[in-house]
């Protein structure tokens, strides 16, 4: 899957038509210490995650015991046949006194889903390209929570941070957990892309030999062209703009929930769960944006209403300051 860079609002709109990219909102399903890919069965998982998609999500789900379209009773995505799960670590703000609060996500421009993420499925510029939807049970993972150096981030352009300067508000560049790429000062966004899943959930997927969007060839070891999946997550850091609350030593105050304030441990997880052949129809039908004839859609209010209660009960740090990141006690 991928989580990829964004652009300004205007640029996003033109990309949408140029690339035939499906772009749709998925509201927050839950924030929980659960990770069926990296730590199947572990409850709680080592660090906090933010999860969207079908409500069959749980710690021990495997292709053999859970079929998201069958086992879910709702999805937090507006494409109502998408019961996939998409998740990443959460982000926290560390205050001067050493306590943490979770950074909420912000609803993307033009979408009505609450918090959560904006999901893109991209087939690329080539009209004639055959893009094969993921098979049932498919999973993938990109990035590595133990990375702390830029040169260890896979495909640097695939996982990235940016700072928004004006989606609807004026965002301070320093107010985003960031590793700003030279020259991207006016680009909004966050993200990364991942194309990946087997025991390591990575080696069954490979990056093309060049830009995916331009139709670059797949490596001979991985000849089937699959959709590029991108997660766009906008963290709303505005409540943490007061520098007097930032760490006194000048360190970067935003942390991934696994204790990383370099940002390089960025990673994302994907568990395919589209109903029947809906995703294939979307690829073949050159679907764009969040309304597309072959696909069923629910209202934003219905997507927002799909919530899953926390499996591991603890404070996630929304209403109170936490002494340590959940699960990260030293
Ligand atoms: C997850 O869902 C599967 C399938 O419904 C079930 O067998 C399993 O017990 C569930 N695990 C948890 C931790 O809820
Ligand atoms: C820690 O800092 C936060 C942010 O400034 C503040 O709201 C909170 O009350 C402080 N907690 C303690 C125990 O001092």
CSV table of C-alpha atoms and ligand atoms in Angstrom, one decimal:
chain,number,residue,atom,x,y,z
A,1,UNK,CA,0.0,0.0,0.0
A,2,UNK,CA,1.2,3.4,0.1
A,3,UNK,CA,0.9,6.5,1.9
A,4,UNK,CA,1.9,9.2,-0.4
A,5,UNK,CA,2.6,12.8,-0.6
A,6,UNK,CA,0.0,15.3,-1.1
A,7,UNK,CA,-0.2,18.5,-2.7
A,8,UNK,CA,-2.1,21.7,-2.4
A,9,UNK,CA,-5.8,21.5,-2.5
A,10,UNK,CA,-5.9,22.7,-6.1
A,11,UNK,CA,-3.2,20.3,-7.1
A,12,UNK,CA,-5.0,17.5,-5.5
A,13,UNK,CA,-8.1,18.2,-7.7
A,14,UNK,CA,-6.1,18.0,-10.9
A,15,UNK,CA,-4.3,14.9,-9.8
A,16,UNK,CA,-7.6,13.3,-9.2
A,17,UNK,CA,-8.7,13.7,-12.8
A,18,UNK,CA,-5.3,13.1,-14.3
A,19,UNK,CA,-4.6,9.9,-12.4
A,20,UNK,CA,-8.0,8.5,-12.1
A,21,UNK,CA,-7.4,8.1,-8.4
A,22,UNK,CA,-10.2,7.0,-6.1
A,23,UNK,CA,-10.1,9.3,-3.2
A,24,UNK,CA,-12.5,8.7,-0.3
A,25,UNK,CA,-12.9,9.4,3.3
A,26,UNK,CA,-12.8,6.7,6.1
A,27,UNK,CA,-13.7,7.9,9.6
A,28,UNK,CA,-11.9,6.8,12.7
A,29,UNK,CA,-13.1,3.2,13.5
A,30,UNK,CA,-11.1,3.0,16.8
A,31,UNK,CA,-7.9,3.9,18.5
A,32,UNK,CA,-6.6,0.8,20.2
A,33,UNK,CA,-3.5,-1.2,21.0
A,34,UNK,CA,-4.1,-3.9,18.5
A,35,UNK,CA,-2.0,-4.9,15.5
A,36,UNK,CA,-3.1,-8.2,13.7
A,37,UNK,CA,-0.2,-8.0,11.2
A,38,UNK,CA,2.8,-7.3,13.3
A,39,UNK,CA,1.6,-8.8,16.6
A,40,UNK,CA,-1.2,-11.2,15.8
A,41,UNK,CA,-3.0,-12.2,18.9
A,42,UNK,CA,-1.2,-9.8,21.2
A,43,UNK,CA,-3.4,-7.8,23.4
A,44,UNK,CA,-2.3,-5.2,24.0
A,45,UNK,CA,0.1,-4.6,21.1
A,46,UNK,CA,3.3,-2.7,21.9
A,47,UNK,CA,2.0,0.7,20.8
A,48,UNK,CA,-1.1,2.6,20.0
A,49,UNK,CA,-2.7,2.6,16.6
A,50,UNK,CA,-5.4,4.5,14.7
A,51,UNK,CA,-7.6,2.2,12.6
A,52,UNK,CA,-10.2,2.7,9.9
A,53,UNK,CA,-12.4,0.4,7.8
A,54,UNK,CA,-14.5,-2.7,8.6
A,55,UNK,CA,-15.5,-3.4,12.2
A,56,UNK,CA,-14.4,-7.0,12.0
A,57,UNK,CA,-11.0,-5.7,12.9
A,58,UNK,CA,-9.5,-7.5,15.8
A,59,UNK,CA,-6.1,-8.6,17.3
A,60,UNK,CA,-6.2,-12.2,16.1
A,61,UNK,CA,-7.8,-11.8,12.7
A,62,UNK,CA,-6.3,-14.1,10.0
A,63,UNK,CA,-7.4,-14.9,6.5
A,64,UNK,CA,-8.5,-18.3,7.9
A,65,UNK,CA,-10.8,-16.9,10.7
A,66,UNK,CA,-12.0,-13.6,9.5
A,67,UNK,CA,-13.5,-12.5,6.2
A,68,UNK,CA,-14.0,-8.7,6.6
A,69,UNK,CA,-16.9,-8.3,4.1
A,70,UNK,CA,-18.8,-11.2,5.8
A,71,UNK,CA,-17.8,-10.6,9.4
A,72,UNK,CA,-18.1,-6.8,9.5
A,73,UNK,CA,-21.5,-5.2,10.2
A,74,UNK,CA,-20.3,-1.8,9.1
A,75,UNK,CA,-17.4,0.1,7.6
A,76,UNK,CA,-16.2,3.6,8.4
A,77,UNK,CA,-15.4,4.2,4.7
A,78,UNK,CA,-17.8,5.9,2.4
A,79,UNK,CA,-17.4,3.2,-0.3
A,80,UNK,CA,-19.6,0.8,1.6
A,81,UNK,CA,-18.2,-2.3,0.0
A,82,UNK,CA,-14.8,-1.6,1.4
A,83,UNK,CA,-14.3,-3.5,4.7
A,84,UNK,CA,-10.5,-3.4,4.5
A,85,UNK,CA,-8.6,-2.1,7.4
A,86,UNK,CA,-6.0,0.5,7.2
A,87,UNK,CA,-3.9,1.5,10.2
A,88,UNK,CA,-0.9,3.4,11.4
A,89,UNK,CA,0.6,4.3,14.7
A,90,UNK,CA,-0.9,7.3,16.5
A,91,UNK,CA,1.0,10.6,17.1
A,92,UNK,CA,1.4,12.2,20.5
A,93,UNK,CA,2.5,15.6,21.6
A,94,UNK,CA,5.1,15.7,24.5
A,95,UNK,CA,4.7,18.7,26.7
A,96,UNK,CA,7.5,20.4,28.6
A,97,UNK,CA,6.6,18.5,31.8
A,98,UNK,CA,7.1,15.2,30.0
A,99,UNK,CA,3.4,14.2,29.7
A,100,UNK,CA,1.7,13.2,26.4
A,101,UNK,CA,-1.5,14.0,24.6
A,102,UNK,CA,-2.8,12.3,21.4
A,103,UNK,CA,-2.8,14.5,18.3
A,104,UNK,CA,-6.2,14.1,16.6
A,105,UNK,CA,-6.7,13.8,12.9
A,106,UNK,CA,-8.3,16.4,10.8
A,107,UNK,CA,-11.0,15.9,8.2
A,108,UNK,CA,-9.7,16.4,4.7
A,109,UNK,CA,-10.8,19.0,2.3
A,110,UNK,CA,-14.1,18.1,0.6
A,111,UNK,CA,-14.8,15.1,2.7
A,112,UNK,CA,-17.3,14.7,5.5
A,113,UNK,CA,-15.9,11.7,7.4
A,114,UNK,CA,-14.7,12.4,10.9
A,115,UNK,CA,-10.9,12.2,11.7
A,116,UNK,CA,-9.7,9.0,10.2
A,117,UNK,CA,-7.8,9.0,6.9
A,118,UNK,CA,-8.3,9.7,3.2
A,119,UNK,CA,-7.6,6.6,1.2
A,120,UNK,CA,-6.5,6.6,-2.4
A,121,UNK,CA,-6.4,3.7,-4.9
A,122,UNK,CA,-4.4,4.7,-7.9
A,123,UNK,CA,-4.1,2.9,-11.2
A,124,UNK,CA,-1.8,5.2,-12.9
A,125,UNK,CA,-1.9,7.3,-16.0
A,126,UNK,CA,-2.0,4.5,-18.5
A,127,UNK,CA,-5.5,4.1,-19.7
A,128,UNK,CA,-4.9,0.6,-21.1
A,129,UNK,CA,-3.0,-0.8,-18.1
A,130,UNK,CA,-4.6,-3.8,-16.5
A,131,UNK,CA,-4.5,-3.4,-12.7
A,132,UNK,CA,-5.3,-6.5,-10.7
A,133,UNK,CA,-7.2,-6.0,-7.4
A,134,UNK,CA,-5.8,-7.7,-4.3
A,135,UNK,CA,-6.9,-11.3,-3.6
A,136,UNK,CA,-8.9,-12.2,-0.6
A,137,UNK,CA,-6.7,-12.4,2.5
A,138,UNK,CA,-4.1,-10.0,1.1
A,139,UNK,CA,-2.1,-8.0,3.6
A,140,UNK,CA,0.8,-5.6,3.3
A,141,UNK,CA,3.0,-3.4,5.4
A,142,UNK,CA,5.3,-0.6,4.6
A,143,UNK,CA,8.0,1.1,6.7
A,144,UNK,CA,9.6,-0.1,9.9
A,145,UNK,CA,8.9,1.2,13.4
A,146,UNK,CA,12.6,0.7,14.3
A,147,UNK,CA,13.9,3.1,11.7
A,148,UNK,CA,15.4,6.2,13.0
A,149,UNK,CA,17.4,7.4,10.0
A,150,UNK,CA,16.4,8.8,6.7
A,151,UNK,CA,18.4,6.4,4.6
A,152,UNK,CA,16.5,3.4,6.1
A,153,UNK,CA,13.1,4.6,5.1
A,154,UNK,CA,12.1,2.5,2.1
A,155,UNK,CA,11.6,4.4,-1.1
A,156,UNK,CA,11.9,7.8,0.4
A,157,UNK,CA,9.2,9.3,-1.6
A,158,UNK,CA,6.8,6.6,-0.4
A,159,UNK,CA,6.6,7.6,3.2
A,160,UNK,CA,6.7,11.2,4.0
A,161,UNK,CA,5.7,14.0,6.2
A,162,UNK,CA,4.9,17.5,5.1
A,163,UNK,CA,3.5,20.6,6.7
A,164,UNK,CA,0.2,22.1,5.7
A,165,UNK,CA,0.1,25.8,5.2
A,166,UNK,CA,-3.5,26.4,4.4
A,167,UNK,CA,-6.0,23.7,3.9
A,168,UNK,CA,-8.6,25.7,5.7
A,169,UNK,CA,-6.4,27.2,8.4
A,170,UNK,CA,-3.0,28.6,8.6
A,171,UNK,CA,-0.8,25.8,9.9
A,172,UNK,CA,2.5,26.7,11.3
A,173,UNK,CA,5.3,24.8,9.6
A,174,UNK,CA,6.8,23.9,12.9
A,175,UNK,CA,3.5,22.5,14.1
A,176,UNK,CA,3.7,19.3,12.2
A,177,UNK,CA,5.7,16.2,13.0
A,178,UNK,CA,7.9,16.6,10.1
A,179,UNK,CA,10.8,15.8,8.1
A,180,UNK,CA,10.4,18.4,5.5
A,181,UNK,CA,11.8,17.7,2.2
A,182,UNK,CA,13.7,20.6,0.6
A,183,UNK,CA,11.4,22.7,-1.3
A,184,UNK,CA,8.2,21.3,-0.1
A,185,UNK,CA,7.3,24.1,2.1
A,186,UNK,CA,4.1,24.9,0.4
A,187,UNK,CA,3.0,21.4,-0.1
A,188,UNK,CA,0.5,20.1,2.4
A,189,UNK,CA,0.8,16.9,3.7
A,190,UNK,CA,1.6,13.8,5.1
A,191,UNK,CA,2.1,10.5,4.0
A,192,UNK,CA,3.7,7.7,2.5
A,193,UNK,CA,2.9,5.0,0.3
A,194,UNK,CA,3.4,1.5,0.8
A,195,UNK,CA,3.2,-1.3,-1.6
A,196,UNK,CA,3.7,-4.4,0.1
A,197,UNK,CA,2.6,-8.6,2.7
A,198,UNK,CA,4.0,-13.3,3.5
A,199,UNK,CA,5.3,-13.7,6.8
A,200,UNK,CA,6.9,-10.4,6.8
A,201,UNK,CA,4.0,-8.9,4.9
A,202,UNK,CA,6.5,-7.1,2.6
A,203,UNK,CA,8.3,-9.5,0.3
A,204,UNK,CA,5.3,-10.4,-1.8
A,205,UNK,CA,5.2,-6.9,-3.0
A,206,UNK,CA,7.7,-4.9,-4.9
A,207,UNK,CA,8.0,-1.3,-6.1
A,208,UNK,CA,8.1,-0.7,-9.8
A,209,UNK,CA,11.4,0.3,-11.5
A,210,UNK,CA,10.4,3.9,-11.6
A,211,UNK,CA,7.3,6.0,-10.9
A,212,UNK,CA,4.2,3.8,-10.5
A,213,UNK,CA,1.9,6.5,-11.9
A,214,UNK,CA,3.9,6.8,-15.1
A,215,UNK,CA,3.4,3.1,-15.8
A,216,UNK,CA,6.9,2.0,-15.0
A,217,UNK,CA,7.5,-1.7,-15.4
A,218,UNK,CA,7.0,-4.2,-12.6
A,219,UNK,CA,10.1,-6.1,-11.7
A,220,UNK,CA,10.1,-9.6,-13.3
A,221,UNK,CA,9.9,-11.2,-9.9
A,222,UNK,CA,6.6,-9.5,-9.3
A,223,UNK,CA,4.9,-9.2,-12.6
A,224,UNK,CA,1.3,-8.4,-11.6
A,225,UNK,CA,0.4,-4.8,-11.4
A,226,UNK,CA,-1.6,-4.1,-8.3
A,227,UNK,CA,-3.3,-0.8,-7.2
A,228,UNK,CA,-1.2,1.7,-5.5
A,229,UNK,CA,-2.8,2.4,-2.1
A,230,UNK,CA,-2.1,5.7,-0.4
A,231,UNK,CA,-3.1,6.9,3.1
A,232,UNK,CA,-3.3,10.5,3.7
A,233,UNK,CA,-3.5,11.5,7.3
A,234,UNK,CA,-3.7,15.1,8.5
A,235,UNK,CA,-2.8,15.6,12.1
A,236,UNK,CA,-4.3,18.6,13.7
A,237,UNK,CA,-1.6,20.0,15.8
A,238,UNK,CA,-3.2,23.4,16.4
A,239,UNK,CA,-3.9,22.8,20.1
A,240,UNK,CA,-0.2,22.3,20.6
A,241,UNK,CA,1.0,25.6,18.9
A,242,UNK,CA,2.1,27.2,22.2
A,243,UNK,CA,5.8,26.9,22.2
A,244,UNK,CA,6.0,27.6,25.9
A,245,UNK,CA,4.6,24.0,26.2
A,246,UNK,CA,7.2,22.5,24.0
A,247,UNK,CA,10.2,20.6,25.5
A,248,UNK,CA,12.6,23.1,27.1
A,249,UNK,CA,15.6,21.4,25.4
A,250,UNK,CA,14.3,22.4,22.0
A,251,UNK,CA,13.6,18.8,20.9
A,252,UNK,CA,10.8,18.0,18.5
A,253,UNK,CA,7.6,17.6,20.5
A,254,UNK,CA,5.7,15.2,18.3
A,255,UNK,CA,6.2,11.5,18.8
A,256,UNK,CA,5.0,8.4,17.0
A,257,UNK,CA,3.2,6.2,19.6
A,258,UNK,CA,6.3,3.9,19.6
A,259,UNK,CA,8.4,6.6,21.1
A,260,UNK,CA,10.0,8.0,17.9
A,261,UNK,CA,10.3,11.7,17.5
A,262,UNK,CA,12.5,11.5,14.4
A,263,UNK,CA,9.5,10.5,12.2
A,264,UNK,CA,11.5,7.9,10.3
A,265,UNK,CA,9.8,5.0,12.0
A,266,UNK,CA,6.7,5.9,9.9
A,267,UNK,CA,4.9,2.7,8.8
A,268,UNK,CA,1.4,1.7,7.7
A,269,UNK,CA,-0.6,-1.6,7.6
A,270,UNK,CA,-3.2,-2.8,5.2
A,271,UNK,CA,-5.5,-5.7,5.3
A,272,UNK,CA,-7.6,-6.1,2.1
A,273,UNK,CA,-11.4,-6.5,2.6
A,274,UNK,CA,-13.4,-5.3,-0.4
A,275,UNK,CA,-16.5,-7.3,-1.0
A,276,UNK,CA,-16.5,-9.7,-3.9
A,277,UNK,CA,-14.9,-8.2,-7.0
A,278,UNK,CA,-15.8,-4.5,-6.1
A,279,UNK,CA,-12.3,-3.3,-6.2
A,280,UNK,CA,-11.6,-5.0,-9.5
A,281,UNK,CA,-14.7,-3.3,-10.9
A,282,UNK,CA,-13.4,0.0,-9.7
A,283,UNK,CA,-10.0,-0.6,-11.4
A,284,UNK,CA,-11.6,-1.7,-14.6
A,285,UNK,CA,-14.1,1.1,-14.5
A,286,UNK,CA,-11.4,3.7,-14.0
A,287,UNK,CA,-13.1,5.0,-10.9
A,288,UNK,CA,-12.1,8.4,-9.6
A,289,UNK,CA,-13.0,10.2,-6.4
A,290,UNK,CA,-15.6,9.0,-3.9
A,291,UNK,CA,-18.5,8.4,-6.2
A,292,UNK,CA,-18.3,5.8,-8.9
A,293,UNK,CA,-21.0,4.0,-10.7
A,294,UNK,CA,-19.9,0.4,-10.2
A,295,UNK,CA,-19.5,1.0,-6.5
A,296,UNK,CA,-22.0,1.3,-3.7
A,297,UNK,CA,-21.6,4.3,-1.4
A,298,UNK,CA,-23.0,5.2,2.0
A,299,UNK,CA,-23.4,8.6,3.5
A,300,UNK,CA,-20.7,10.3,5.5
A,301,UNK,CA,-23.0,10.1,8.6
A,302,UNK,CA,-23.3,6.3,8.1
A,303,UNK,CA,-19.5,6.0,7.8
A,304,UNK,CA,-19.0,8.2,10.9
A,305,UNK,CA,-21.4,6.0,12.9
A,306,UNK,CA,-19.3,2.9,12.3
A,307,UNK,CA,-17.2,2.7,15.5
A,308,UNK,CA,-15.6,-0.1,17.3
A,309,UNK,CA,-15.0,0.1,21.1
A,310,UNK,CA,-11.5,-0.3,22.3
A,311,UNK,CA,-10.5,-3.9,22.9
A,312,UNK,CA,-7.8,-2.9,25.4
A,313,UNK,CA,-9.3,-0.4,27.8
A,314,UNK,CA,-6.9,2.4,28.7
A,315,UNK,CA,-6.7,6.1,28.3
A,316,UNK,CA,-5.6,7.0,24.8
A,317,UNK,CA,-4.6,10.5,25.9
A,318,UNK,CA,-7.4,12.6,24.4
A,319,UNK,CA,-8.9,13.9,27.6
A,320,UNK,CA,-6.0,13.7,29.9
A,321,UNK,CA,-2.2,14.0,29.9
A,322,UNK,CA,-0.5,10.7,30.0
A,323,UNK,CA,2.7,10.1,32.0
A,324,UNK,CA,4.0,7.9,29.3
A,325,UNK,CA,3.1,6.7,25.8
A,326,UNK,CA,0.7,3.8,26.2
A,327,UNK,CA,2.8,0.6,26.4
A,328,UNK,CA,6.0,2.5,26.4
A,329,UNK,CA,6.8,2.7,30.1
A,330,UNK,CA,10.5,2.6,30.6
B,1,LIG,C1,-11.4,-12.1,16.2
B,1,LIG,O1,-12.4,-12.5,15.3
B,1,LIG,C2,-12.3,-13.9,15.1
B,1,LIG,C3,-13.4,-14.2,14.0
B,1,LIG,O2,-14.6,-13.7,14.4
B,1,LIG,C4,-12.6,-14.7,16.4
B,1,LIG,O3,-12.4,-16.1,16.1
B,1,LIG,C5,-11.6,-14.2,17.4
B,1,LIG,O4,-11.9,-14.8,18.6
B,1,LIG,C6,-11.6,-12.7,17.5
B,1,LIG,N1,-10.5,-12.3,18.4
B,1,LIG,C7,-10.7,-11.4,19.3
B,1,LIG,C8,-9.4,-11.1,20.2
B,1,LIG,O5,-11.7,-10.8,19.5
B,2,LIG,C1,1.7,19.1,32.0
B,2,LIG,O1,1.7,20.0,30.9
B,2,LIG,C2,0.4,20.2,30.3
B,2,LIG,C3,0.6,21.1,29.1
B,2,LIG,O2,1.2,22.3,29.4
B,2,LIG,C4,-0.6,20.7,31.3
B,2,LIG,O3,-1.8,20.9,30.8
B,2,LIG,C5,-0.6,19.7,32.5
B,2,LIG,O4,-1.5,20.2,33.5
B,2,LIG,C6,0.7,19.5,33.1
B,2,LIG,N1,0.6,18.4,34.0
B,2,LIG,C7,1.3,18.5,35.2
B,2,LIG,C8,1.1,17.3,36.1
B,2,LIG,O5,1.9,19.5,35.5
